[in-house]
Coordinates of C-alpha atoms and ligand atoms in Angstrom, one line a residue:
M1 CA -34.4 54.6 6.7
S2 CA -36.9 53.4 4.1
W3 CA -38.6 50.2 2.7
K4 CA -36.1 50.9 -0.3
S5 CA -32.9 51.0 1.8
Y6 CA -34.2 48.0 3.7
N7 CA -34.5 46.1 0.4
Q8 CA -31.2 47.2 -0.8
S9 CA -29.2 46.6 2.3
L10 CA -30.6 43.2 3.3
V11 CA -28.4 40.3 3.0
R12 CA -30.5 37.1 3.1
Y13 CA -30.0 33.4 2.8
P14 CA -33.6 32.3 2.4
Q15 CA -32.7 28.5 2.3
H16 CA -31.6 29.0 6.1
G17 CA -34.2 31.6 7.0
F18 CA -31.5 33.9 7.8
S19 CA -31.2 37.6 7.2
L20 CA -29.1 40.5 8.1
D21 CA -30.6 44.0 7.9
L22 CA -28.2 46.8 7.7
S23 CA -30.6 49.6 6.7
M24 CA -30.4 51.4 10.1
M25 CA -26.6 51.6 9.9
D26 CA -26.7 54.3 7.2
I27 CA -23.5 53.0 5.6
E28 CA -22.5 55.5 2.7
P29 CA -21.4 53.8 -0.5
A30 CA -18.5 56.1 -0.5
Y31 CA -17.3 54.7 2.8
V32 CA -17.4 51.1 1.4
A33 CA -15.7 52.3 -1.7
A34 CA -12.9 53.9 0.2
L35 CA -12.5 50.6 2.3
Q36 CA -12.3 48.5 -0.8
P37 CA -8.5 47.8 -0.7
K38 CA -8.8 46.7 2.8
I39 CA -11.9 44.6 2.0
S40 CA -10.0 42.8 -0.9
K41 CA -7.1 42.2 1.5
A42 CA -9.5 40.7 4.2
F43 CA -10.7 38.3 1.6
A44 CA -7.2 37.4 0.7
D45 CA -6.3 37.0 4.3
M46 CA -9.1 34.6 4.9
V47 CA -8.1 32.3 1.9
A48 CA -4.6 32.1 3.5
V49 CA -6.1 31.3 7.0
E50 CA -8.2 28.6 5.5
S51 CA -5.3 27.3 3.6
G52 CA -3.3 26.8 6.6
A53 CA -1.0 29.9 6.7
I54 CA 0.6 30.8 10.0
A55 CA -2.2 33.5 10.7
N56 CA -1.2 33.8 14.3
P57 CA 2.3 34.9 13.9
D58 CA 3.1 35.8 17.5
E59 CA 2.5 32.2 18.5
G60 CA 3.7 30.8 15.1
R61 CA 0.3 28.9 14.7
M62 CA -2.2 28.1 12.0
V63 CA -5.9 29.1 12.7
G64 CA -8.0 26.1 12.0
H65 CA -11.4 26.7 13.4
Y66 CA -13.0 27.0 10.1
W67 CA -12.0 23.4 9.2
L68 CA -13.9 22.1 12.3
R69 CA -17.1 22.0 10.4
N70 CA -15.7 20.7 7.2
A71 CA -12.6 18.6 7.8
A72 CA -12.1 18.1 4.1
L73 CA -10.8 21.7 4.0
A74 CA -8.0 21.2 6.4
P75 CA -4.8 21.3 4.3
T76 CA -3.5 17.9 5.2
G77 CA -4.7 14.4 5.9
E78 CA -3.2 14.5 9.3
L79 CA -5.1 17.7 10.3
Q80 CA -8.3 16.2 8.9
K81 CA -8.0 13.1 11.1
A82 CA -7.2 15.5 14.0
I83 CA -10.8 16.6 13.4
T84 CA -12.8 13.6 12.3
E85 CA -11.3 11.1 14.8
P86 CA -12.1 13.0 18.1
I87 CA -15.5 13.7 16.8
A88 CA -16.1 10.0 16.2
A89 CA -14.5 9.3 19.7
L90 CA -16.6 11.7 21.5
K91 CA -19.8 10.6 19.9
A92 CA -19.0 7.0 21.0
F93 CA -18.2 8.3 24.4
A94 CA -21.4 10.1 24.8
E95 CA -23.3 7.2 23.5
K96 CA -21.6 4.8 26.1
V97 CA -22.3 7.3 28.9
H98 CA -26.0 7.4 27.7
T99 CA -26.5 3.7 27.3
G100 CA -24.6 2.6 30.3
A101 CA -21.6 1.0 28.7
I102 CA -19.6 3.6 30.7
I103 CA -20.9 3.8 34.3
P104 CA -19.8 5.3 37.6
P105 CA -18.0 3.0 40.0
A106 CA -21.0 2.9 42.4
G107 CA -23.2 1.6 39.5
G108 CA -26.2 3.1 37.8
H109 CA -25.8 5.7 35.2
F110 CA -24.1 9.1 35.0
Q111 CA -27.0 11.6 35.4
Q112 CA -25.4 15.0 35.2
V113 CA -22.0 16.6 34.2
L114 CA -19.9 19.2 36.0
L115 CA -17.8 21.2 33.5
I116 CA -14.7 22.8 34.9
G117 CA -13.1 25.4 32.6
I118 CA -12.9 29.2 32.1
G119 CA -12.8 31.6 29.3
G120 CA -13.0 29.9 25.8
S121 CA -13.2 26.6 27.7
A122 CA -16.4 27.5 29.4
L123 CA -18.2 30.3 27.4
G124 CA -19.0 28.3 24.4
P125 CA -20.3 25.3 26.2
Q126 CA -22.4 27.6 28.4
L127 CA -23.8 29.4 25.3
V128 CA -24.7 26.0 23.7
S129 CA -26.2 24.6 27.0
E130 CA -28.4 27.8 27.5
A131 CA -29.5 28.1 23.9
I132 CA -30.4 24.5 23.0
G133 CA -29.8 22.4 26.0
Q134 CA -33.3 22.8 27.6
N135 CA -34.1 19.0 27.4
A136 CA -30.6 17.7 27.8
R137 CA -30.2 14.1 28.5
L138 CA -27.4 15.0 31.1
P139 CA -27.8 18.5 32.5
L140 CA -24.6 20.6 32.6
Y141 CA -23.3 22.5 35.6
F142 CA -20.1 24.8 35.6
F143 CA -17.2 25.7 37.7
D144 CA -15.9 28.6 35.7
N145 CA -14.1 30.5 38.5
T146 CA -11.9 30.1 41.3
D147 CA -14.4 31.3 43.8
P148 CA -14.9 28.8 46.6
A149 CA -18.4 29.9 47.6
G150 CA -19.4 29.5 43.9
M151 CA -18.0 26.0 43.8
D152 CA -19.7 25.1 47.0
S153 CA -23.0 26.1 45.8
V154 CA -22.6 24.2 42.5
I155 CA -21.5 21.0 44.6
A156 CA -24.6 21.4 46.9
R157 CA -26.8 21.4 43.7
L158 CA -24.9 18.4 42.3
S159 CA -25.3 16.5 45.5
Q160 CA -29.0 16.5 45.3
V161 CA -28.6 13.9 42.6
G162 CA -25.3 12.8 44.0
L163 CA -21.6 13.2 43.1
S164 CA -21.4 9.4 42.5
K165 CA -23.6 10.0 39.6
T166 CA -21.8 13.1 38.4
L167 CA -19.3 12.9 35.5
V168 CA -16.6 15.8 35.7
L169 CA -15.4 17.2 32.4
V170 CA -12.2 19.3 33.0
I171 CA -11.5 21.4 29.9
S172 CA -8.3 23.4 29.4
K173 CA -6.5 23.7 26.2
S174 CA -3.1 24.6 28.0
G175 CA -4.0 22.3 30.8
G176 CA -2.2 24.8 33.3
T177 CA -4.8 27.4 33.9
A178 CA -4.9 28.2 37.6
E179 CA -8.8 28.6 37.9
T180 CA -9.5 25.3 36.2
R181 CA -6.8 23.5 38.1
N182 CA -8.2 24.9 41.4
G183 CA -11.6 23.9 40.4
M184 CA -10.5 20.5 39.6
L185 CA -8.7 20.0 43.0
E186 CA -11.8 21.4 44.8
A187 CA -14.0 18.9 42.9
K188 CA -11.5 16.0 43.7
A189 CA -11.5 17.0 47.4
A190 CA -15.4 17.0 47.3
Y191 CA -15.4 13.5 45.7
E192 CA -12.9 12.2 48.1
A193 CA -14.9 13.6 51.2
A194 CA -17.8 11.6 49.8
G195 CA -15.6 8.5 49.6
L196 CA -15.4 8.5 45.8
D197 CA -12.6 7.8 43.4
F198 CA -12.4 11.3 41.5
G199 CA -10.5 9.8 38.4
R200 CA -13.0 7.2 37.8
H201 CA -15.8 10.0 37.5
A202 CA -13.7 12.3 35.3
A203 CA -12.8 13.0 31.7
A204 CA -10.5 15.8 30.3
V205 CA -10.4 18.0 27.0
T206 CA -6.8 19.3 26.8
G207 CA -3.7 19.7 24.7
T208 CA -1.8 16.5 24.3
G209 CA 1.0 16.2 26.8
S210 CA -0.2 19.1 28.9
K211 CA -0.2 19.1 32.7
L212 CA -4.0 18.2 32.7
D213 CA -3.2 15.4 30.2
Q214 CA -0.5 14.0 32.5
Y215 CA -2.7 14.3 35.5
A216 CA -5.6 12.7 33.8
K217 CA -3.3 9.7 33.0
Q218 CA -1.9 9.6 36.6
L219 CA -5.5 9.6 38.0
G220 CA -6.9 7.0 35.5
F221 CA -9.5 9.5 34.0
I222 CA -12.2 7.6 32.0
A223 CA -11.5 9.4 28.8
T224 CA -9.3 12.2 27.5
F225 CA -10.0 14.3 24.2
P226 CA -7.4 16.3 22.4
M227 CA -7.5 20.1 21.8
E228 CA -5.2 21.2 18.9
D229 CA -3.0 24.2 19.2
W230 CA -4.5 25.7 16.0
I231 CA -7.8 26.3 17.7
G232 CA -8.1 29.3 19.8
G233 CA -10.0 29.1 23.1
R234 CA -12.7 31.6 22.1
T235 CA -13.2 29.9 18.7
S236 CA -13.3 26.3 20.2
V237 CA -17.0 25.9 20.8
L238 CA -17.2 23.7 17.7
S239 CA -14.1 21.6 18.7
T240 CA -13.8 18.9 21.3
V241 CA -14.3 21.8 23.9
G242 CA -17.8 22.4 22.9
L243 CA -18.7 19.2 21.2
V244 CA -17.9 16.8 24.1
P245 CA -20.3 18.6 26.5
A246 CA -22.9 19.0 23.7
A247 CA -22.8 15.3 23.1
L248 CA -23.0 14.4 26.6
Q249 CA -26.1 16.7 26.8
G250 CA -27.5 14.5 23.9
L251 CA -27.6 17.6 21.5
D252 CA -27.6 17.3 17.8
I253 CA -23.9 18.2 17.2
D254 CA -24.1 17.2 13.5
A255 CA -26.8 19.9 13.0
L256 CA -24.7 22.4 15.0
L257 CA -21.7 21.8 12.8
A258 CA -23.9 21.7 9.5
G259 CA -25.2 25.2 10.5
A260 CA -21.6 26.5 10.9
A261 CA -20.6 24.9 7.6
A262 CA -23.6 26.4 5.9
M263 CA -22.8 29.9 7.0
D264 CA -19.1 29.2 6.1
V265 CA -20.3 28.6 2.5
E266 CA -22.3 31.9 2.4
T267 CA -19.4 33.8 4.0
R268 CA -16.7 32.5 1.7
K269 CA -18.5 34.4 -1.1
Q270 CA -16.2 36.9 -2.6
D271 CA -18.9 39.5 -3.4
P272 CA -19.1 41.5 -0.2
T273 CA -22.7 42.5 -0.9
Q274 CA -23.7 38.7 -0.6
N275 CA -21.4 38.0 2.3
A276 CA -23.1 38.6 5.7
A277 CA -19.8 38.4 7.7
M278 CA -18.1 41.0 5.4
Q279 CA -21.2 43.1 5.7
L280 CA -21.0 43.0 9.5
A281 CA -17.4 43.7 9.4
I282 CA -17.9 46.8 7.3
A283 CA -20.8 47.9 9.5
W284 CA -18.6 47.5 12.6
H285 CA -15.9 49.6 10.9
C286 CA -18.2 52.2 9.8
A287 CA -20.0 52.4 13.2
T288 CA -16.8 52.5 15.2
N289 CA -14.6 54.5 12.7
G290 CA -12.3 51.4 12.6
K291 CA -11.0 52.4 15.9
G292 CA -13.6 51.0 18.4
E293 CA -15.1 54.5 19.0
K294 CA -18.7 53.0 19.6
D295 CA -19.6 50.0 21.6
M296 CA -21.6 47.1 20.4
V297 CA -24.8 46.3 22.3
V298 CA -26.2 42.9 21.7
L299 CA -29.8 42.4 22.1
P300 CA -31.4 39.1 21.3
Y301 CA -35.0 39.0 21.8
K302 CA -35.0 35.5 23.0
D303 CA -34.4 34.2 26.5
S304 CA -32.5 31.2 25.3
L305 CA -29.9 33.4 23.7
V306 CA -29.2 35.4 26.8
L307 CA -25.7 34.2 26.9
F308 CA -24.9 35.2 23.3
S309 CA -23.9 38.6 24.3
K310 CA -21.5 37.2 26.9
Y311 CA -20.0 34.7 24.4
L312 CA -19.7 37.5 21.8
Q313 CA -18.0 39.7 24.5
Q314 CA -15.2 37.3 24.7
L315 CA -15.1 36.5 21.0
V316 CA -14.9 40.0 20.0
M317 CA -12.9 41.7 22.8
E318 CA -10.3 39.0 23.4
S319 CA -9.8 38.9 19.6
L320 CA -9.8 42.6 18.6
G321 CA -8.6 44.3 21.9
K322 CA -5.0 44.6 21.0
E323 CA -2.3 47.1 21.8
L324 CA -0.2 46.7 18.6
D325 CA -1.2 46.2 15.0
L326 CA 0.5 43.5 12.8
D327 CA 3.2 46.0 11.9
G328 CA 4.1 46.3 15.5
Q329 CA 2.6 49.9 15.7
P330 CA 0.5 51.1 18.6
A331 CA -3.2 50.5 17.6
H332 CA -5.1 50.1 20.9
Q333 CA -8.0 48.4 18.9
G334 CA -11.1 46.8 20.1
I335 CA -14.9 47.1 20.2
A336 CA -16.5 47.0 23.7
V337 CA -19.5 44.5 23.6
Y338 CA -22.1 44.2 26.3
G339 CA -25.8 43.1 26.4
N340 CA -28.3 40.7 27.8
K341 CA -31.7 40.2 26.1
G342 CA -34.8 42.1 25.0
S343 CA -37.3 43.0 26.0
T344 CA -36.0 42.8 29.4
D345 CA -33.1 45.3 28.8
Q346 CA -35.8 47.8 27.8
H347 CA -36.4 48.2 31.5
A348 CA -32.8 48.6 32.3
Y349 CA -30.2 50.4 30.1
V350 CA -32.2 50.9 27.0
Q351 CA -33.2 54.2 28.5
Q352 CA -29.8 55.4 28.2
L353 CA -29.5 53.9 24.6
R354 CA -32.3 55.9 23.5
D355 CA -31.9 59.2 25.2
G356 CA -28.4 59.3 26.8
V357 CA -24.9 59.3 25.5
N358 CA -24.8 58.1 21.7
N359 CA -21.7 55.9 22.1
F360 CA -22.9 52.5 20.7
F361 CA -24.7 50.7 18.0
A362 CA -27.0 47.9 18.6
T363 CA -27.2 44.3 17.3
F364 CA -30.7 43.0 17.5
I365 CA -31.2 39.3 17.1
E366 CA -34.8 38.5 16.1
V367 CA -36.1 34.9 16.4
R368 CA -39.2 34.7 14.5
K369 CA -40.7 31.7 16.1
G370 CA -42.2 32.5 19.5
R371 CA -42.7 28.9 20.9
S372 CA -43.6 25.5 19.7
G373 CA -47.2 24.8 20.4
P374 CA -50.2 27.1 20.8
S375 CA -50.2 30.5 22.6
I376 CA -52.9 32.0 24.6
E377 CA -54.3 35.6 23.8
V378 CA -53.0 38.2 26.2
D379 CA -55.0 40.8 24.5
P380 CA -57.8 40.1 22.0
G381 CA -56.0 38.4 19.0
T382 CA -52.5 39.0 20.4
S383 CA -49.9 36.6 22.0
T384 CA -46.8 37.1 24.1
A385 CA -44.8 36.3 20.9
D386 CA -46.5 39.3 19.2
Y387 CA -45.5 41.5 22.0
L388 CA -41.8 40.2 21.9
Q389 CA -41.7 41.1 18.1
G390 CA -43.5 44.5 18.9
F391 CA -40.9 45.5 21.5
L392 CA -38.0 44.5 19.1
R393 CA -39.4 46.4 16.1
G394 CA -40.6 49.3 18.2
T395 CA -37.2 49.7 20.0
R396 CA -35.0 49.6 16.9
K397 CA -37.3 52.2 15.3
A398 CA -37.3 54.4 18.3
L399 CA -33.5 54.2 18.5
Y400 CA -33.1 55.1 14.9
E401 CA -35.4 58.1 15.4
S402 CA -33.2 59.5 18.1
G403 CA -30.1 59.0 15.8
R404 CA -28.9 55.7 17.1
K405 CA -27.8 53.0 14.8
S406 CA -28.6 49.3 14.9
L407 CA -28.5 46.2 12.7
T408 CA -30.9 43.3 12.9
I409 CA -30.0 39.6 12.4
S410 CA -33.1 37.5 11.9
I411 CA -33.3 33.7 12.3
P412 CA -36.4 31.5 12.3
E413 CA -35.8 29.6 15.7
V414 CA -33.0 28.8 18.2
S415 CA -32.1 25.3 16.9
P416 CA -28.7 23.5 16.8
F417 CA -28.4 24.5 13.0
Q418 CA -29.4 28.1 13.7
L419 CA -27.0 28.4 16.5
G420 CA -24.2 27.0 14.3
L421 CA -24.9 29.7 11.7
L422 CA -24.7 32.5 14.2
I423 CA -21.4 31.1 15.7
A424 CA -19.8 30.9 12.3
L425 CA -21.1 34.3 11.3
F426 CA -19.5 36.1 14.1
E427 CA -16.2 34.2 14.0
R428 CA -15.8 35.0 10.4
T429 CA -16.8 38.7 11.0
V430 CA -14.2 39.0 13.7
S431 CA -11.4 37.6 11.2
F432 CA -12.5 40.0 8.6
Y433 CA -12.7 42.9 11.0
A434 CA -9.2 42.1 12.2
S435 CA -8.0 42.3 8.6
L436 CA -9.7 45.5 8.0
V437 CA -7.9 47.0 11.0
N438 CA -4.6 45.1 10.5
I439 CA -4.3 43.2 13.9
N440 CA -3.9 39.6 14.9
A441 CA -7.2 38.4 16.2
Y442 CA -5.8 35.1 17.2
H443 CA -3.4 35.7 20.3
Q444 CA -4.1 37.0 23.7
P445 CA -1.1 38.6 25.3
G446 CA -3.3 40.4 27.9
V447 CA -4.9 37.1 29.0
E448 CA -1.5 35.3 29.4
A449 CA -0.3 38.4 31.4
G450 CA -3.4 38.2 33.6
K451 CA -2.7 34.6 34.2
K452 CA 0.5 35.4 35.7
A453 CA -0.7 38.4 37.6
A454 CA -2.0 36.6 40.8
G455 CA 1.5 35.1 41.3
A456 CA 3.0 38.3 42.9
F457 CA 0.1 38.7 45.2
L458 CA 0.2 35.0 46.4
E459 CA 4.0 35.3 46.9
T460 CA 3.4 38.3 49.3
L461 CA 0.5 36.7 51.0
N462 CA 2.7 33.7 51.9
K463 CA 5.4 35.9 53.1
V464 CA 2.9 37.9 55.3
R465 CA 1.5 34.6 56.6
G466 CA 5.1 33.7 57.8
H467 CA 5.3 37.0 59.8
L468 CA 2.0 37.0 61.7
T469 CA 2.4 36.6 65.5
A470 CA 0.4 36.8 68.7
D471 CA 1.7 40.4 69.1
A472 CA -0.3 42.8 67.0
K473 CA 1.5 44.3 64.0
T474 CA 0.6 47.0 61.6
A475 CA 0.9 46.6 57.7
D476 CA 3.9 48.9 57.8
E477 CA 5.7 46.8 60.3
I478 CA 5.2 43.6 58.3
A479 CA 6.1 45.4 55.0
I480 CA 9.5 46.2 56.5
E481 CA 9.9 42.7 57.8
T482 CA 9.1 41.1 54.3
D483 CA 10.5 43.9 52.2
A484 CA 7.0 44.4 50.4
D485 CA 4.9 47.3 49.6
P486 CA 2.8 48.2 52.5
E487 CA -0.4 48.5 50.7
D488 CA -0.1 45.0 49.1
V489 CA 0.8 43.8 52.8
Y490 CA -2.4 45.5 54.0
H491 CA -4.6 43.9 51.4
C492 CA -3.1 40.5 52.2
L493 CA -3.8 41.1 56.0
T494 CA -7.5 42.1 55.3
H495 CA -8.0 38.9 53.1
L496 CA -6.4 36.9 55.9
S497 CA -8.7 38.5 58.4
A498 CA -11.7 38.0 56.3
N499 CA -11.0 34.3 56.2
G500 CA -10.3 33.7 59.8
E501 CA -6.4 33.6 59.7
V502 CA -5.8 36.7 61.7
Q503 CA -7.7 39.2 63.9
I504 CA -7.9 42.8 62.9
S505 CA -8.1 45.7 65.3
I506 CA -9.5 48.7 63.5
G507 CA -7.5 52.0 63.8
A508 CA -8.3 55.6 62.5
T509 CA -6.6 54.8 59.2
P510 CA -5.6 51.6 57.5
A511 CA -1.9 52.4 58.5
E512 CA -3.1 52.2 62.1
D513 CA -5.0 48.9 61.7
S514 CA -3.2 46.1 63.6
F515 CA -3.3 42.4 63.1
Q516 CA -2.6 39.3 65.3
I517 CA -3.0 35.6 65.4
Ligands
LIG601 O1 -9.7 32.3 24.4 C1 -8.7 32.0 25.1 O2 -7.7 31.8 24.6 C2 -8.9 32.2 26.6 O3 -10.0 32.7 26.9 C3 -8.8 30.6 27.1 O4 -9.8 30.0 26.6 C4 -8.7 30.6 28.7 O5 -7.8 31.5 29.1 C5 -8.6 29.2 29.3 O6 -7.5 28.8 28.7 P1 -7.4 27.3 28.8 O7 -8.3 26.5 27.9 O8 -5.9 27.0 28.3 O9 -7.5 26.7 30.3

């Protein structure tokens, strides 16, 4: 590491205040030279993606998230309209909600929003809300799981202002995801318990004709916005999925889109040395040996970016974590991503990063501006912002000195434009990296399998329910009666016991525990 290598390795876009410092990644020129044919292919793949090729072969779909911030690039007029018309509609909708042209049945204005979604239908909106939603016109709350206690706690918080003043936004591309459906039904029940008509407080973002779309029509939802099949969940933050909640919060969605468009312009450059996304993809390849051999630790030194690591975790791991490559050969690809924020994490896992197992590379995100407005001196001449910078600079140096690699992304502030830049940077990096390692970044067979996984348990659970009696029975006895695996039956029984449906008498081992109504 040296001043010279900093100058040589830096990719910067001064007009946006953005820079990417790879000097602490120690990427050998020979490594990049050997990768050159794959780099050229990655650029060609990207041109094909942006031209509307079927870049997601398993699902036979185009991959259109890059068009969302410049609809003119979408290959047909129909696709362009599928971007511009919903944006106009969602802006008009948010405006009407804000001005009171759309009001709740009980009168007054909608004052808060409950977003129900999961995965790509929640993580992007959560990131945007946390990063730039501090002074939101309508604060955003989330159901992003099927945990009843979690939902109760959100409903309790919403009830302080009142469900009658809460707009519910149900987001599901497929319109059939169990967690989201359950959340919607729980919310509906809470509205009905409060004597409110759920449909007249609800809007949806979903694929046209999906189950949710049909349900929204049946219940007379206030509005429905389309989600196109050529946008993946984890790359949907700049589609209706992210823009409807952002507009309802009163955020500058044009600036968010402009930031992403600006990064797209930079990262379409065919010169890899000037292309921050390609530089990042090469850095990931070099750090992980193109096989995910090291984890990526994401450390934004800014509280408002605390969800960026969680957002990136999905974007990277759901896109790159694949069993087979594009030729159908076993690949078991991926890069594990975790993180939180600095300097907080310096008092948690950074100890291991510095001194323990060297199985990671760090991604520092530096936000140069500390705060708007003046700062006090916490030491003579020194502010808290100075400390934050000091901890970031000190930690990356300390890591490097103990042989740990890192890269640093610097932005001037966390604004809608800068957030758009960051989102677009990582979306394109993921696409480039997927090309470098020859995998389909745009499907999610593991997620689809997971969506079906609960079915078997629920089937056994219902069979077990049907065999409970006032006479005590063991899991083995019920397993014989239901022709099920005794361990599965046992877990059903402990679940029923914890939820008050059956009484448990503890034996010496689980096999001797008995259950009765
Ligand atoms: O990125 C993805 O494809 C997934 O994480 C989905 O977003 C998630 O499973 C939710 O799916 P849906 O929007 O169809 O409810």
